[in-house]
Each structure stands twice: as structure tokens, then as C-alpha cells.
CSV table of C-alpha atoms in Angstrom, one decimal:
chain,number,residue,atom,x,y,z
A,1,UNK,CA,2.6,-4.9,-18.6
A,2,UNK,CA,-0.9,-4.3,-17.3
A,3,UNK,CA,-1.7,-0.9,-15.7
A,4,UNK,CA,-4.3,-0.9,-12.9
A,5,UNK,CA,-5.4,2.6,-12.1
A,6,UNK,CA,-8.2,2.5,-9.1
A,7,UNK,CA,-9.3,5.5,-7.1
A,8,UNK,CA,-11.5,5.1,-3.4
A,9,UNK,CA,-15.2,5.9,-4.0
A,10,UNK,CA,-16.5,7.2,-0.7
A,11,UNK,CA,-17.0,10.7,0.1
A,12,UNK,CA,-14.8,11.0,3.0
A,13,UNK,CA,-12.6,9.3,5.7
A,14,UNK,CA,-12.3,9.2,9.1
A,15,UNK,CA,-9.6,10.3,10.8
A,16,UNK,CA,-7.4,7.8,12.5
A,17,UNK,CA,-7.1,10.1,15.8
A,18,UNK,CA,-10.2,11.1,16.8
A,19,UNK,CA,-12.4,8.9,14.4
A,20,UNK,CA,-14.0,12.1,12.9
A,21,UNK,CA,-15.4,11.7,10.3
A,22,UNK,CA,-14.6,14.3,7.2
A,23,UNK,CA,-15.5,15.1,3.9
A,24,UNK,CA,-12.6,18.0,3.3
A,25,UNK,CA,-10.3,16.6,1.0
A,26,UNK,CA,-7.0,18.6,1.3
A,27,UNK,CA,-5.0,17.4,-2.0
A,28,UNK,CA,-4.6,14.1,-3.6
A,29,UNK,CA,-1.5,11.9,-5.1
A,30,UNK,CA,-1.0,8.7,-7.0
A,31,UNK,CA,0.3,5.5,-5.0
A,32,UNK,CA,2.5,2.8,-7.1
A,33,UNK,CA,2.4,0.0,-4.4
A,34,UNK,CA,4.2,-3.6,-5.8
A,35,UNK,CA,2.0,-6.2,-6.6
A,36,UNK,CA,2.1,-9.7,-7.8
A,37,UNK,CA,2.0,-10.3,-11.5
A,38,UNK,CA,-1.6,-10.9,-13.4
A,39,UNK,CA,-1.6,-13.8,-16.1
A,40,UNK,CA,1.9,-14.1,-16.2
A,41,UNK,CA,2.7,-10.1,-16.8
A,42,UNK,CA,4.3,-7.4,-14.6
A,43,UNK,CA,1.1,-5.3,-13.0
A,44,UNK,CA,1.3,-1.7,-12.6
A,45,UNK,CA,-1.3,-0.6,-9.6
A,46,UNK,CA,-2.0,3.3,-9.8
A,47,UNK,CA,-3.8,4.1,-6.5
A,48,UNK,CA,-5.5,7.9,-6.5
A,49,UNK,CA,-5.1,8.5,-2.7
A,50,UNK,CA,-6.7,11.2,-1.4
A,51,UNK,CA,-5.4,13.6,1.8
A,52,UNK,CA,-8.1,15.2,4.2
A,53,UNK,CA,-8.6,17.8,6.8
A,54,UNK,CA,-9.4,16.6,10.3
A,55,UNK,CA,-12.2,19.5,11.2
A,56,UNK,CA,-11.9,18.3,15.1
A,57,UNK,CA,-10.8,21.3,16.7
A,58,UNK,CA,-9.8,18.9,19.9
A,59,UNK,CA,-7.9,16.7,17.3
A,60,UNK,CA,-3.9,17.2,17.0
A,61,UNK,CA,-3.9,16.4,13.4
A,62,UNK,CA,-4.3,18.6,10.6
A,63,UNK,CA,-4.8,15.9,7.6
A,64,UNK,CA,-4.3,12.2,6.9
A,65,UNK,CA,-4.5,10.5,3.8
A,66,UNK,CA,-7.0,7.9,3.6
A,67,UNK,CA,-6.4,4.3,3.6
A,68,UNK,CA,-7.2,1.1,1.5
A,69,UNK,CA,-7.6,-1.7,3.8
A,70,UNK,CA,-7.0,-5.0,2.3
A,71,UNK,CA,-5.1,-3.6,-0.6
A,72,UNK,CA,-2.5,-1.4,1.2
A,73,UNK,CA,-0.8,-0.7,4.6
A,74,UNK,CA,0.0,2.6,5.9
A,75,UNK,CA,3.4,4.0,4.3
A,76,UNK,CA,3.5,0.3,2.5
A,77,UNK,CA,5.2,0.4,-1.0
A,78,UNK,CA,3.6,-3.3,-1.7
A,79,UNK,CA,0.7,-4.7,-1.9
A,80,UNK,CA,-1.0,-7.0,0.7
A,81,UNK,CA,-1.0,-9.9,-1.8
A,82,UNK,CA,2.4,-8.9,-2.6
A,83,UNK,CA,3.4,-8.8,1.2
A,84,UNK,CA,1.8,-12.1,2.4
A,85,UNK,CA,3.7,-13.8,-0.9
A,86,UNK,CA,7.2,-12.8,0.4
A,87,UNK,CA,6.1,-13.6,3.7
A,88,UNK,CA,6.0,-17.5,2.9
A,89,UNK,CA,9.2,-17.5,0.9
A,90,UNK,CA,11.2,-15.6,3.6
A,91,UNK,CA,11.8,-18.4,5.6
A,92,UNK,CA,12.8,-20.5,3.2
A,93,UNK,CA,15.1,-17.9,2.1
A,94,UNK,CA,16.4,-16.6,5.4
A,95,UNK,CA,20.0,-18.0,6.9
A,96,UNK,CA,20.2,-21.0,4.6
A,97,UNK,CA,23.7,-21.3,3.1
A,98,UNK,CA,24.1,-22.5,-0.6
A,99,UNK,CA,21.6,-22.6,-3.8
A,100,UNK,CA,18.1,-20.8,-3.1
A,101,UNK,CA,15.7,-23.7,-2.3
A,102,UNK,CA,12.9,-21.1,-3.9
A,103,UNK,CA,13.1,-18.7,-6.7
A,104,UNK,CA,11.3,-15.5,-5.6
A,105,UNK,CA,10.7,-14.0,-9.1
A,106,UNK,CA,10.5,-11.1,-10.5
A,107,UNK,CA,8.5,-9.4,-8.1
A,108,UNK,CA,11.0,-9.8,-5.0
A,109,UNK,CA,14.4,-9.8,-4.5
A,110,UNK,CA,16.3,-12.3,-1.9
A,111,UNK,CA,17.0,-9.3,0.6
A,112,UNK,CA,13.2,-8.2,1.1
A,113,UNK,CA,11.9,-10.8,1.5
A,114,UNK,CA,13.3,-11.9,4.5
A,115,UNK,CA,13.2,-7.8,5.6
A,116,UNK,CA,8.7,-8.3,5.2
A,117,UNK,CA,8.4,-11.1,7.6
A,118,UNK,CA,11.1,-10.1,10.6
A,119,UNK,CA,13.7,-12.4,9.9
């Protein structure tokens, strides 16, 4: 298995009400989104995500958590790679009778992936 651990670098986040911009950080947590395997091994991605105060006084919302665009989606448990790899197989899955024409592999099983692309 390969572990990944990656962490944001910028000092703060905006927040996605009132596009303030903030530096607070309220707390933090670790992410284990899916992902694709790397070279043939199962990947492991540890994402630090970091949660923030909104200082906006006119803004509704006391923290957010910030977000990794192009890696993750908000509340997603996979990876966009991950995502946009179950999102071609889930056709070819969906409301066929008989054998799979595709194998998904280990990284998907035959009832997500026709659940990631609306089927």
C-alpha cells in the first residue's frame, strides 16, 4: 500500500457564503477520500483539512472547512480521479443483464458506480 499524507499550504480560505476571506482556523481533521491505485498498489490519501471561522458579522455561517478543488468535492469520500473513473464504467455497468462487460477493480464495486454518474 502507498500512504499519501498531503495538507493545504495557504494561510487561509474564503468562505463559501460571503467570500470572506479568513485566516482563523477553528480545528482541523484528517480526510481518507478513495483514490485510484498508484503502480499497481492500493493508495491511501490522508488529506489534513482544516475548519475556519467566518469573521463576517453579516455572514450566517460560523465555520467551513476548506476545500481542495481538483482533488476533492464537498462531503466527497472519493477522489476526483477516482470519481471521473467510475463515471465511464457506469454505463457500461448500468441495466445490462448477464456477465459484466467491464471489471471495475478493486477500487469500485458494481453498485457505485452506477450511484457516481446518476444512473
Amino acid at each position: 500500500m502507498i500512504r499519501v499524507e498531503a495538507r493545504c499550504t495557504p494561510a487561509g480560505a474564503a468562505c463559501p457564503d460571503c467570500a470572506h476571506w479568513t485566516e482563523r482556523v477553528d480545528s482541523s481533521y484528517l480526510r481518507f477520500p478513495a483514490d485510484l491505485p498508484a503502480a499497481g498498489r492500493r493508495a491511501q490519501l490522508a488529506l489534513r483539512v482544516r475548519r475556519f471561522f467566518c469573521t463576517a458579522s453579516a455572514c450566517g455561517r460560523r465555520t467551513f472547512a476548506e476545500q481542495l478543488p481538483g482533488l476533492t468535492r464537498r462531503h466527497g469520500r472519493v477522489t476526483e480521479r477516482l470519481h471521473r473513473a467510475m463515471g465511464e464504467i457506469g454505463p457500461a455497468l448500468a441495466g445490462r443483464a448477464g456477465p459484466v462487460p467491464a471489471s471495475p477493480g478493486p477500487w469500485a464495486s458494481r453498485p457505485a458506480a452506477p450511484r457516481c454518474c446518476g444512473v
